[in-house]
Amino acid sequence: MLTPKELGSARLETLRRLREAGIALTEAEEGSVEVADFGLGALGEVGLELITYVNTDRCCAKELVLFPWQVCPEHRHPPIGGEPGKEETFRCRKGVVYLYVEGPPVSPIKGRVPKGRESAFTVFHEVTLAEGEQYTLRPDTLHWFQGGPEGAIVSEFSTRSRDDSDVFTDPGIKRATEVSG
């Protein structure tokens, strides 16, 4: 659970990073920054900040902001109602992002698994995305990703996003952010 102060600070830092990267936003987009702490109360370590530009029945576009070493926890986008699940392309705009997917594991990895949550991270095939590089995930692919030492900004282009249907490896994850007070 986040405090109102933590939520406000994360939104301001997200907007600062996007401006610094030269990513122009409308006033409405600036007001729509979502902060996801996944119910763990450790936003600096496990979390994600995002802006959704569009999310229709056919496509979705988002800007994902990761603070230094912040991780989006392991999850997949399962089939729903006869559709195969979300296919998504991540394109690194700023910084470096470490993406982990199914496949031959790399050891040691460049990313950092949050202490005490090791059992919730099971895929370790590492894909490092530097600025201008991209990677496409097939539907229902188990994955997690993390900003590097200076954080990262990642543009996500995908089929329809249904965040409430994502399946996380960690059963303690709550997709909807709760704010105290």
CSV table of N, CA and C in Angstrom, one decimal:
chain,number,residue,atom,x,y,z
A,1,MET,N,0.8,-1.2,0.0
A,1,MET,CA,0.0,0.0,0.0
A,1,MET,C,0.9,1.2,0.0
A,2,LEU,N,0.5,2.2,-0.8
A,2,LEU,CA,1.3,3.4,-0.9
A,2,LEU,C,0.6,4.6,-0.1
A,3,THR,N,1.4,5.5,0.4
A,3,THR,CA,0.9,6.7,1.0
A,3,THR,C,0.6,7.7,-0.1
A,4,PRO,N,-0.2,8.6,0.1
A,4,PRO,CA,-0.5,9.7,-0.9
A,4,PRO,C,0.8,10.4,-1.2
A,5,LYS,N,1.7,10.6,-0.3
A,5,LYS,CA,3.0,11.3,-0.5
A,5,LYS,C,3.9,10.4,-1.5
A,6,GLU,N,3.9,9.1,-1.2
A,6,GLU,CA,4.7,8.2,-2.1
A,6,GLU,C,4.1,8.2,-3.5
A,7,LEU,N,2.8,8.2,-3.6
A,7,LEU,CA,2.2,8.2,-4.9
A,7,LEU,C,2.5,9.5,-5.7
A,8,GLY,N,2.3,10.6,-5.0
A,8,GLY,CA,2.6,11.9,-5.6
A,8,GLY,C,4.1,12.0,-6.1
A,9,SER,N,5.0,11.6,-5.2
A,9,SER,CA,6.4,11.6,-5.5
A,9,SER,C,6.8,10.8,-6.7
A,10,ALA,N,6.2,9.6,-6.8
A,10,ALA,CA,6.4,8.7,-7.9
A,10,ALA,C,5.9,9.3,-9.2
A,11,ARG,N,4.7,9.9,-9.2
A,11,ARG,CA,4.2,10.5,-10.4
A,11,ARG,C,5.1,11.7,-10.8
A,12,LEU,N,5.5,12.5,-9.9
A,12,LEU,CA,6.4,13.6,-10.3
A,12,LEU,C,7.7,13.1,-10.9
A,13,GLU,N,8.3,12.1,-10.3
A,13,GLU,CA,9.5,11.6,-10.8
A,13,GLU,C,9.3,11.0,-12.2
A,14,THR,N,8.2,10.3,-12.4
A,14,THR,CA,7.9,9.7,-13.7
A,14,THR,C,7.8,10.8,-14.8
A,15,LEU,N,7.1,11.9,-14.5
A,15,LEU,CA,7.0,13.0,-15.4
A,15,LEU,C,8.3,13.7,-15.7
A,16,ARG,N,9.1,13.8,-14.6
A,16,ARG,CA,10.5,14.4,-14.8
A,16,ARG,C,11.3,13.6,-15.8
A,17,ARG,N,11.3,12.3,-15.6
A,17,ARG,CA,12.0,11.4,-16.4
A,17,ARG,C,11.5,11.4,-17.9
A,18,LEU,N,10.2,11.4,-18.1
A,18,LEU,CA,9.7,11.5,-19.4
A,18,LEU,C,10.1,12.8,-20.1
A,19,ARG,N,10.0,13.9,-19.4
A,19,ARG,CA,10.4,15.2,-20.0
A,19,ARG,C,11.8,15.2,-20.3
A,20,GLU,N,12.7,14.7,-19.4
A,20,GLU,CA,14.1,14.6,-19.6
A,20,GLU,C,14.4,13.8,-20.9
A,21,ALA,N,13.6,12.8,-21.2
A,21,ALA,CA,13.9,11.9,-22.3
A,21,ALA,C,13.3,12.5,-23.6
A,22,GLY,N,12.6,13.7,-23.5
A,22,GLY,CA,12.1,14.4,-24.7
A,22,GLY,C,10.7,13.8,-25.1
A,23,ILE,N,10.0,13.1,-24.2
A,23,ILE,CA,8.8,12.5,-24.6
A,23,ILE,C,7.7,13.5,-24.2
A,24,ALA,N,7.0,14.0,-25.2
A,24,ALA,CA,6.0,15.0,-25.0
A,24,ALA,C,4.7,14.3,-24.6
A,25,LEU,N,4.0,14.9,-23.6
A,25,LEU,CA,2.7,14.4,-23.2
A,25,LEU,C,1.7,15.5,-23.2
A,26,THR,N,0.4,15.2,-23.3
A,26,THR,CA,-0.7,16.2,-23.2
A,26,THR,C,-0.9,16.3,-21.7
A,27,GLU,N,-1.7,17.4,-21.4
A,27,GLU,CA,-2.0,17.6,-20.0
A,27,GLU,C,-2.8,16.4,-19.4
A,28,ALA,N,-3.7,15.9,-20.2
A,28,ALA,CA,-4.5,14.8,-19.8
A,28,ALA,C,-3.6,13.5,-19.5
A,29,GLU,N,-2.6,13.3,-20.3
A,29,GLU,CA,-1.7,12.2,-20.1
A,29,GLU,C,-0.9,12.4,-18.9
A,30,GLU,N,-0.4,13.6,-18.6
A,30,GLU,CA,0.3,13.9,-17.4
A,30,GLU,C,-0.5,13.6,-16.2
A,31,GLY,N,-1.8,13.8,-16.3
A,31,GLY,CA,-2.7,13.6,-15.1
A,31,GLY,C,-3.0,12.1,-15.0
A,32,SER,N,-2.6,11.3,-16.0
A,32,SER,CA,-3.1,9.9,-15.9
A,32,SER,C,-1.9,8.9,-15.6
A,33,VAL,N,-0.9,9.4,-15.0
A,33,VAL,CA,0.3,8.5,-14.6
A,33,VAL,C,-0.2,7.5,-13.6
A,34,GLU,N,-0.1,6.2,-14.0
A,34,GLU,CA,-0.4,5.1,-13.0
A,34,GLU,C,0.8,4.7,-12.3
A,35,VAL,N,0.7,4.4,-11.0
A,35,VAL,CA,1.8,3.9,-10.2
A,35,VAL,C,1.4,2.6,-9.7
A,36,ALA,N,2.1,1.5,-10.1
A,36,ALA,CA,1.8,0.2,-9.6
A,36,ALA,C,2.9,-0.3,-8.7
A,37,ASP,N,2.4,-0.6,-7.4
A,37,ASP,CA,3.4,-1.2,-6.4
A,37,ASP,C,3.1,-2.6,-6.2
A,38,PHE,N,2.1,-3.2,-6.9
A,38,PHE,CA,1.7,-4.6,-6.9
A,38,PHE,C,1.4,-5.1,-5.5
A,39,GLY,N,1.0,-4.2,-4.7
A,39,GLY,CA,0.5,-4.5,-3.3
A,39,GLY,C,1.6,-4.9,-2.4
A,40,LEU,N,2.8,-4.7,-2.7
A,40,LEU,CA,3.9,-5.2,-1.9
A,40,LEU,C,4.5,-4.1,-1.0
A,41,GLY,N,4.2,-2.8,-1.3
A,41,GLY,CA,4.7,-1.7,-0.4
A,41,GLY,C,6.1,-1.5,-0.5
A,42,ALA,N,6.7,-1.9,-1.7
A,42,ALA,CA,8.2,-1.7,-1.9
A,42,ALA,C,8.4,-1.1,-3.2
A,43,LEU,N,7.8,0.1,-3.5
A,43,LEU,CA,7.7,0.6,-4.9
A,43,LEU,C,9.1,0.8,-5.5
A,44,GLY,N,10.1,1.3,-4.7
A,44,GLY,CA,11.4,1.5,-5.2
A,44,GLY,C,12.1,0.2,-5.7
A,45,GLU,N,11.7,-0.9,-5.2
A,45,GLU,CA,12.2,-2.2,-5.6
A,45,GLU,C,11.4,-3.0,-6.6
A,46,VAL,N,10.1,-3.1,-6.2
A,46,VAL,CA,9.1,-3.8,-7.1
A,46,VAL,C,8.0,-2.8,-7.5
A,47,GLY,N,7.9,-2.5,-8.7
A,47,GLY,CA,6.9,-1.5,-9.1
A,47,GLY,C,7.1,-1.1,-10.6
A,48,LEU,N,6.2,-0.2,-11.0
A,48,LEU,CA,6.2,0.3,-12.4
A,48,LEU,C,5.4,1.5,-12.5
A,49,GLU,N,5.8,2.5,-13.3
A,49,GLU,CA,5.0,3.7,-13.5
A,49,GLU,C,4.7,3.7,-15.0
A,50,LEU,N,3.4,4.0,-15.3
A,50,LEU,CA,3.1,3.9,-16.7
A,50,LEU,C,2.0,5.0,-17.1
A,51,ILE,N,2.0,5.2,-18.4
A,51,ILE,CA,0.9,6.0,-19.0
A,51,ILE,C,0.4,5.2,-20.2
A,52,THR,N,-0.9,5.0,-20.2
A,52,THR,CA,-1.6,4.3,-21.3
A,52,THR,C,-2.1,5.3,-22.3
A,53,TYR,N,-1.6,5.3,-23.6
A,53,TYR,CA,-2.0,6.2,-24.6
A,53,TYR,C,-3.3,5.8,-25.2
A,54,VAL,N,-3.4,4.5,-25.5
A,54,VAL,CA,-4.6,3.9,-26.1
A,54,VAL,C,-4.7,2.4,-25.7
A,55,ASN,N,-5.9,2.0,-25.5
A,55,ASN,CA,-6.1,0.5,-25.2
A,55,ASN,C,-7.5,0.2,-25.8
A,56,THR,N,-7.6,-0.3,-27.0
A,56,THR,CA,-8.8,-0.7,-27.6
A,56,THR,C,-8.9,-2.2,-27.7
A,57,ASP,N,-10.0,-2.7,-28.3
A,57,ASP,CA,-10.2,-4.1,-28.5
A,57,ASP,C,-9.1,-4.8,-29.3
A,58,ARG,N,-8.3,-4.0,-30.1
A,58,ARG,CA,-7.3,-4.5,-31.0
A,58,ARG,C,-5.9,-4.1,-30.7
A,59,CYS,N,-5.7,-3.0,-30.0
A,59,CYS,CA,-4.3,-2.5,-29.8
A,59,CYS,C,-4.2,-1.7,-28.6
A,60,CYS,N,-2.9,-1.6,-28.1
A,60,CYS,CA,-2.6,-0.8,-26.9
A,60,CYS,C,-1.2,-0.2,-27.1
A,61,ALA,N,-1.0,1.0,-26.5
A,61,ALA,CA,0.3,1.6,-26.5
A,61,ALA,C,0.5,2.3,-25.2
A,62,LYS,N,1.6,2.0,-24.6
A,62,LYS,CA,1.9,2.6,-23.2
A,62,LYS,C,3.4,3.0,-23.2
A,63,GLU,N,3.6,3.9,-22.2
A,63,GLU,CA,5.0,4.3,-21.8
A,63,GLU,C,5.2,3.7,-20.5
A,64,LEU,N,6.2,2.9,-20.3
A,64,LEU,CA,6.6,2.3,-19.0
A,64,LEU,C,7.8,3.0,-18.5
A,65,VAL,N,7.8,3.4,-17.2
A,65,VAL,CA,8.9,4.0,-16.6
A,65,VAL,C,9.4,3.1,-15.4
A,66,LEU,N,10.6,2.8,-15.5
A,66,LEU,CA,11.2,2.0,-14.4
A,66,LEU,C,12.3,2.8,-13.7
A,67,PHE,N,12.2,3.0,-12.4
A,67,PHE,CA,13.3,3.7,-11.7
A,67,PHE,C,14.5,2.8,-11.6
A,68,PRO,N,15.7,3.3,-11.2
A,68,PRO,CA,16.9,2.4,-11.1
A,68,PRO,C,16.6,1.1,-10.3
A,69,TRP,N,16.8,0.0,-11.0
A,69,TRP,CA,16.7,-1.3,-10.4
A,69,TRP,C,15.3,-1.7,-10.1
A,70,GLN,N,14.3,-0.9,-10.4
A,70,GLN,CA,12.9,-1.3,-10.2
A,70,GLN,C,12.5,-2.4,-11.1
A,71,VAL,N,11.8,-3.4,-10.5
A,71,VAL,CA,11.4,-4.6,-11.3
A,71,VAL,C,9.9,-4.7,-11.4
A,72,CYS,N,9.5,-5.0,-12.6
A,72,CYS,CA,8.1,-5.5,-12.9
A,72,CYS,C,8.1,-7.0,-12.7
A,73,PRO,N,7.3,-7.5,-11.7
A,73,PRO,CA,7.5,-8.9,-11.4
A,73,PRO,C,7.0,-9.9,-12.5
A,74,GLU,N,7.5,-11.1,-12.3
A,74,GLU,CA,7.2,-12.1,-13.3
A,74,GLU,C,5.7,-12.4,-13.5
A,75,HIS,N,5.3,-12.4,-14.7
A,75,HIS,CA,3.9,-12.6,-15.1
A,75,HIS,C,3.8,-13.1,-16.5
A,76,ARG,N,2.6,-13.4,-16.9
A,76,ARG,CA,2.2,-13.8,-18.2
A,76,ARG,C,0.8,-13.2,-18.5
A,77,HIS,N,0.5,-13.2,-19.8
A,77,HIS,CA,-0.8,-12.7,-20.3
A,77,HIS,C,-1.5,-13.8,-21.0
A,78,PRO,N,-2.4,-14.5,-20.2
A,78,PRO,CA,-3.0,-15.8,-20.7
A,78,PRO,C,-4.1,-15.5,-21.7
A,79,PRO,N,-4.4,-16.6,-22.4
A,79,PRO,CA,-5.6,-16.6,-23.3
A,79,PRO,C,-6.9,-16.2,-22.6
A,80,ILE,N,-7.7,-15.4,-23.2
A,80,ILE,CA,-9.0,-15.0,-22.6
A,80,ILE,C,-10.1,-15.1,-23.7
A,81,GLY,N,-11.2,-15.7,-23.4
A,81,GLY,CA,-12.3,-15.7,-24.2
A,81,GLY,C,-12.0,-16.1,-25.7
A,82,GLY,N,-11.2,-17.1,-25.9
A,82,GLY,CA,-10.9,-17.5,-27.2
A,82,GLY,C,-9.8,-16.7,-27.9
A,83,GLU,N,-9.3,-15.7,-27.3
A,83,GLU,CA,-8.2,-14.9,-27.8
A,83,GLU,C,-6.9,-15.4,-27.2
A,84,PRO,N,-5.7,-15.3,-27.9
A,84,PRO,CA,-4.5,-16.0,-27.5
A,84,PRO,C,-3.8,-15.3,-26.3
A,85,GLY,N,-4.2,-14.2,-25.8
A,85,GLY,CA,-3.5,-13.4,-24.8
A,85,GLY,C,-2.7,-12.3,-25.5
A,86,LYS,N,-2.2,-11.4,-24.7
A,86,LYS,CA,-1.5,-10.2,-25.2
A,86,LYS,C,-0.2,-10.5,-25.8
A,87,GLU,N,0.1,-10.0,-27.0
A,87,GLU,CA,1.4,-10.0,-27.6
A,87,GLU,C,1.9,-8.6,-27.4
A,88,GLU,N,3.2,-8.5,-27.0
A,88,GLU,CA,3.7,-7.1,-26.7
A,88,GLU,C,5.1,-7.0,-27.2
A,89,THR,N,5.4,-5.8,-27.7
A,89,THR,CA,6.7,-5.4,-28.1
A,89,THR,C,7.2,-4.3,-27.2
A,90,PHE,N,8.4,-4.5,-26.6
A,90,PHE,CA,9.0,-3.5,-25.7
A,90,PHE,C,10.1,-2.9,-26.6
A,91,ARG,N,10.1,-1.5,-26.6
A,91,ARG,CA,11.2,-0.8,-27.2
A,91,ARG,C,11.8,0.2,-26.2
A,92,CYS,N,13.1,0.0,-26.0
A,92,CYS,CA,13.8,0.8,-25.0
A,92,CYS,C,14.0,2.2,-25.5
A,93,ARG,N,13.5,3.2,-24.8
A,93,ARG,CA,13.7,4.6,-25.3
A,93,ARG,C,14.8,5.3,-24.5
A,94,LYS,N,15.0,4.9,-23.3
A,94,LYS,CA,16.0,5.6,-22.5
A,94,LYS,C,16.6,4.6,-21.4
A,95,GLY,N,17.9,4.6,-21.2
A,95,GLY,CA,18.5,3.8,-20.2
A,95,GLY,C,18.7,2.4,-20.8
A,96,VAL,N,18.6,1.4,-19.9
A,96,VAL,CA,18.7,0.0,-20.3
A,96,VAL,C,17.7,-0.8,-19.5
A,97,VAL,N,17.1,-1.8,-20.1
A,97,VAL,CA,16.2,-2.7,-19.5
A,97,VAL,C,16.6,-4.1,-19.6
A,98,TYR,N,16.5,-4.9,-18.5
A,98,TYR,CA,16.9,-6.3,-18.5
A,98,TYR,C,15.5,-7.0,-18.6
A,99,LEU,N,15.3,-7.8,-19.6
A,99,LEU,CA,14.1,-8.5,-19.8
A,99,LEU,C,14.4,-10.0,-19.7
A,100,TYR,N,13.6,-10.7,-18.9
A,100,TYR,CA,13.8,-12.2,-18.7
A,100,TYR,C,12.6,-12.9,-19.2
A,101,VAL,N,12.9,-13.9,-20.0
A,101,VAL,CA,11.9,-14.7,-20.6
A,101,VAL,C,12.2,-16.2,-20.5
A,102,GLU,N,11.3,-17.0,-21.0
A,102,GLU,CA,11.6,-18.5,-21.0
A,102,GLU,C,12.7,-18.7,-22.0
A,103,GLY,N,13.5,-19.7,-21.7
A,103,GLY,CA,14.6,-20.1,-22.6
A,103,GLY,C,15.8,-20.5,-21.8
A,104,PRO,N,16.9,-20.8,-22.4
A,104,PRO,CA,18.1,-21.1,-21.7
A,104,PRO,C,18.6,-20.0,-20.7
A,105,PRO,N,18.7,-20.4,-19.4
A,105,PRO,CA,19.0,-19.4,-18.4
A,105,PRO,C,20.5,-18.9,-18.6
A,106,VAL,N,20.7,-17.6,-18.2
A,106,VAL,CA,22.0,-17.0,-18.2
A,106,VAL,C,22.4,-16.9,-16.7
A,107,SER,N,23.7,-17.1,-16.5
A,107,SER,CA,24.2,-17.0,-15.1
A,107,SER,C,25.6,-16.5,-15.1
A,108,PRO,N,25.9,-15.4,-14.4
A,108,PRO,CA,25.0,-14.7,-13.6
A,108,PRO,C,24.2,-13.7,-14.5
A,109,ILE,N,23.0,-13.3,-14.0
A,109,ILE,CA,22.2,-12.3,-14.7
A,109,ILE,C,22.7,-10.9,-14.3
A,110,LYS,N,22.4,-10.0,-15.2
A,110,LYS,CA,22.7,-8.6,-14.9
A,110,LYS,C,21.7,-7.9,-14.0
A,111,GLY,N,20.5,-8.4,-14.0
A,111,GLY,CA,19.5,-7.8,-13.1
A,111,GLY,C,19.6,-8.3,-11.7
A,112,ARG,N,18.7,-7.8,-10.9
A,112,ARG,CA,18.7,-8.1,-9.4
A,112,ARG,C,17.3,-8.7,-9.0
A,113,VAL,N,17.3,-9.9,-8.5
A,113,VAL,CA,16.0,-10.4,-8.0
A,113,VAL,C,15.8,-9.9,-6.6
A,114,PRO,N,14.7,-9.3,-6.3
A,114,PRO,CA,14.4,-8.8,-5.0
A,114,PRO,C,14.6,-9.8,-3.9
A,115,LYS,N,15.3,-9.4,-2.9
A,115,LYS,CA,15.6,-10.3,-1.8
A,115,LYS,C,14.3,-10.7,-1.1
A,116,GLY,N,14.2,-12.0,-0.7
A,116,GLY,CA,13.0,-12.5,-0.1
A,116,GLY,C,11.9,-12.9,-1.1
A,117,ARG,N,12.1,-12.6,-2.3
A,117,ARG,CA,11.1,-12.9,-3.4
A,117,ARG,C,11.7,-13.9,-4.4
A,118,GLU,N,12.8,-14.5,-4.2
A,118,GLU,CA,13.5,-15.3,-5.2
A,118,GLU,C,12.6,-16.4,-5.8
A,119,SER,N,11.7,-17.0,-5.0
A,119,SER,CA,10.9,-18.1,-5.5
A,119,SER,C,9.9,-17.6,-6.5
A,120,ALA,N,9.6,-16.3,-6.6
A,120,ALA,CA,8.6,-15.8,-7.5
A,120,ALA,C,9.3,-15.4,-8.9
A,121,PHE,N,10.5,-15.7,-9.0
A,121,PHE,CA,11.2,-15.4,-10.3
A,121,PHE,C,11.8,-16.7,-10.8
A,122,THR,N,11.3,-17.2,-11.9
A,122,THR,CA,11.7,-18.5,-12.4
A,122,THR,C,12.3,-18.6,-13.8
A,123,VAL,N,12.2,-17.5,-14.6
A,123,VAL,CA,12.8,-17.5,-15.9
A,123,VAL,C,14.0,-16.6,-15.9
A,124,PHE,N,15.1,-17.0,-16.5
A,124,PHE,CA,16.3,-16.3,-16.5
A,124,PHE,C,17.0,-16.2,-17.8
A,125,HIS,N,16.3,-16.4,-18.9
A,125,HIS,CA,16.9,-16.1,-20.2
A,125,HIS,C,16.9,-14.6,-20.4
A,126,GLU,N,18.1,-14.0,-20.4
A,126,GLU,CA,18.2,-12.6,-20.4
A,126,GLU,C,18.3,-12.0,-21.8
A,127,VAL,N,17.5,-10.9,-21.9
A,127,VAL,CA,17.6,-10.1,-23.1
A,127,VAL,C,17.8,-8.6,-22.6
A,128,THR,N,19.0,-8.1,-23.0
A,128,THR,CA,19.3,-6.7,-22.6
A,128,THR,C,18.9,-5.8,-23.7
A,129,LEU,N,18.1,-4.8,-23.4
A,129,LEU,CA,17.6,-3.8,-24.4
A,129,LEU,C,18.2,-2.5,-24.1
A,130,ALA,N,19.1,-2.0,-25.0
A,130,ALA,CA,19.6,-0.6,-24.9
A,130,ALA,C,18.7,0.3,-25.7
A,131,GLU,N,19.0,1.6,-25.6
A,131,GLU,CA,18.2,2.6,-26.3
A,131,GLU,C,18.0,2.2,-27.8
A,132,GLY,N,16.8,2.2,-28.3
A,132,GLY,CA,16.5,1.9,-29.7
A,132,GLY,C,16.3,0.5,-30.0
A,133,GLU,N,16.6,-0.4,-29.0
A,133,GLU,CA,16.4,-1.8,-29.3
A,133,GLU,C,15.0,-2.3,-28.8
A,134,GLN,N,14.5,-3.4,-29.4
A,134,GLN,CA,13.2,-3.8,-29.0
A,134,GLN,C,13.1,-5.4,-29.1
A,135,TYR,N,12.1,-5.9,-28.4
A,135,TYR,CA,11.9,-7.3,-28.4
A,135,TYR,C,10.4,-7.6,-28.3
A,136,THR,N,9.9,-8.6,-29.0
A,136,THR,CA,8.5,-8.9,-29.0
A,136,THR,C,8.3,-10.2,-28.3
A,137,LEU,N,7.3,-10.2,-27.4
A,137,LEU,CA,6.9,-11.3,-26.6
A,137,LEU,C,5.6,-11.9,-27.2
A,138,ARG,N,5.7,-13.2,-27.4
A,138,ARG,CA,4.5,-13.9,-27.9
A,138,ARG,C,3.4,-14.0,-26.7
A,139,PRO,N,2.2,-14.2,-27.0
A,139,PRO,CA,1.2,-14.3,-26.0
A,139,PRO,C,1.5,-15.4,-25.0
A,140,ASP,N,1.1,-15.2,-23.8
A,140,ASP,CA,1.2,-16.2,-22.7
A,140,ASP,C,2.7,-16.6,-22.4
A,141,THR,N,3.6,-15.7,-22.7
A,141,THR,CA,5.0,-15.9,-22.4
A,141,THR,C,5.4,-15.4,-21.0
A,142,LEU,N,5.9,-16.2,-20.1
A,142,LEU,CA,6.3,-15.9,-18.8
A,142,LEU,C,7.5,-14.9,-18.9
A,143,HIS,N,7.4,-13.7,-18.2
A,143,HIS,CA,8.5,-12.7,-18.3
A,143,HIS,C,8.5,-11.8,-17.1
A,144,TRP,N,9.6,-11.1,-16.9
A,144,TRP,CA,9.8,-10.1,-16.0
A,144,TRP,C,10.8,-9.1,-16.5
A,145,PHE,N,10.9,-7.9,-16.0
A,145,PHE,CA,11.9,-7.0,-16.5
A,145,PHE,C,12.2,-6.0,-15.5
A,146,GLN,N,13.4,-5.3,-15.7
A,146,GLN,CA,14.0,-4.5,-14.6
A,146,GLN,C,14.7,-3.3,-15.3
A,147,GLY,N,14.6,-2.1,-14.7
A,147,GLY,CA,15.4,-1.0,-15.2
A,147,GLY,C,16.8,-1.2,-14.7
A,148,GLY,N,17.8,-0.7,-15.5
A,148,GLY,CA,19.2,-0.8,-15.1
A,148,GLY,C,19.6,0.2,-14.1
A,149,PRO,N,20.9,0.5,-13.9
A,149,PRO,CA,21.3,1.4,-12.9
A,149,PRO,C,20.8,2.8,-12.9
A,150,GLU,N,20.4,3.3,-14.1
A,150,GLU,CA,19.8,4.6,-14.2
A,150,GLU,C,18.3,4.6,-14.5
A,151,GLY,N,17.8,3.4,-14.4
A,151,GLY,CA,16.3,3.2,-14.8
A,151,GLY,C,16.2,3.1,-16.3
A,152,ALA,N,14.9,3.1,-16.7
A,152,ALA,CA,14.6,2.9,-18.1
A,152,ALA,C,13.2,3.5,-18.4
A,153,ILE,N,13.1,3.9,-19.7
A,153,ILE,CA,11.8,4.2,-20.3
A,153,ILE,C,11.6,3.2,-21.4
A,154,VAL,N,10.4,2.5,-21.4
A,154,VAL,CA,10.2,1.5,-22.4
A,154,VAL,C,8.8,1.8,-23.0
A,155,SER,N,8.7,1.9,-24.4
A,155,SER,CA,7.5,2.0,-25.0
A,155,SER,C,7.0,0.6,-25.3
A,156,GLU,N,5.7,0.4,-24.9
A,156,GLU,CA,5.1,-0.9,-25.1
A,156,GLU,C,4.0,-0.8,-26.2
A,157,PHE,N,4.1,-1.6,-27.2
A,157,PHE,CA,3.1,-1.7,-28.3
A,157,PHE,C,2.5,-3.1,-28.2
A,158,SER,N,1.2,-3.3,-28.1
A,158,SER,CA,0.7,-4.6,-27.9
A,158,SER,C,-0.7,-4.7,-28.5
A,159,THR,N,-1.2,-6.0,-28.4
A,159,THR,CA,-2.6,-6.2,-28.6
A,159,THR,C,-3.3,-5.7,-27.4
A,160,ARG,N,-4.6,-5.9,-27.3
A,160,ARG,CA,-5.4,-5.4,-26.2
A,160,ARG,C,-4.8,-5.8,-24.8
A,161,SER,N,-4.7,-4.8,-23.9
A,161,SER,CA,-4.2,-5.0,-22.6
A,161,SER,C,-5.4,-5.3,-21.6
A,162,ARG,N,-5.2,-6.4,-20.9
A,162,ARG,CA,-6.2,-6.7,-19.8
A,162,ARG,C,-5.4,-6.9,-18.5
A,163,ASP,N,-4.9,-5.9,-17.9
A,163,ASP,CA,-4.0,-6.0,-16.8
A,163,ASP,C,-4.6,-6.8,-15.7
A,164,ASP,N,-5.9,-6.7,-15.5
A,164,ASP,CA,-6.6,-7.5,-14.4
A,164,ASP,C,-6.6,-9.0,-14.6
A,165,SER,N,-6.2,-9.4,-15.8
A,165,SER,CA,-6.2,-10.8,-16.1
A,165,SER,C,-4.7,-11.4,-16.1
A,166,ASP,N,-3.7,-10.5,-15.9
A,166,ASP,CA,-2.4,-11.0,-15.9
A,166,ASP,C,-2.2,-12.0,-14.7
A,167,VAL,N,-1.4,-13.1,-15.0
A,167,VAL,CA,-1.1,-14.1,-14.0
A,167,VAL,C,0.3,-13.9,-13.5
A,168,PHE,N,0.4,-13.6,-12.2
A,168,PHE,CA,1.8,-13.4,-11.6
A,168,PHE,C,2.2,-14.7,-10.9
A,169,THR,N,3.5,-14.9,-11.0
A,169,THR,CA,4.1,-16.1,-10.3
A,169,THR,C,4.0,-15.9,-8.8
A,170,ASP,N,4.1,-14.7,-8.3
A,170,ASP,CA,4.0,-14.4,-6.9
A,170,ASP,C,2.5,-14.3,-6.5
A,171,PRO,N,2.0,-15.2,-5.7
A,171,PRO,CA,0.6,-15.2,-5.4
A,171,PRO,C,0.2,-13.9,-4.5
A,172,GLY,N,1.2,-13.2,-3.9
A,172,GLY,CA,0.9,-12.1,-3.1
A,172,GLY,C,0.7,-10.8,-3.9
A,173,ILE,N,0.9,-10.8,-5.2
A,173,ILE,CA,0.8,-9.7,-6.1
A,173,ILE,C,-0.7,-9.2,-6.2
A,174,LYS,N,-0.9,-7.9,-6.1
A,174,LYS,CA,-2.2,-7.3,-6.3
A,174,LYS,C,-2.0,-6.3,-7.4
A,175,ARG,N,-2.6,-6.4,-8.5
A,175,ARG,CA,-2.4,-5.5,-9.7
A,175,ARG,C,-2.9,-4.1,-9.4
A,176,ALA,N,-4.0,-4.0,-8.7
A,176,ALA,CA,-4.5,-2.6,-8.4
A,176,ALA,C,-3.8,-2.0,-7.3
A,177,THR,N,-3.3,-0.8,-7.5
A,177,THR,CA,-2.6,-0.1,-6.4
A,177,THR,C,-3.6,0.5,-5.4
A,178,GLU,N,-3.2,0.3,-4.1
A,178,GLU,CA,-4.0,0.8,-3.0
A,178,GLU,C,-3.3,1.9,-2.3
A,179,VAL,N,-4.0,3.0,-2.0
A,179,VAL,CA,-3.4,4.2,-1.4
A,179,VAL,C,-4.0,4.3,0.0
A,180,SER,N,-3.2,4.5,1.0
A,180,SER,CA,-3.6,4.6,2.4
A,180,SER,C,-4.2,6.1,2.6
A,181,GLY,N,-5.0,6.2,3.6
A,181,GLY,CA,-5.6,7.5,4.0
A,181,GLY,C,-6.6,7.9,3.1
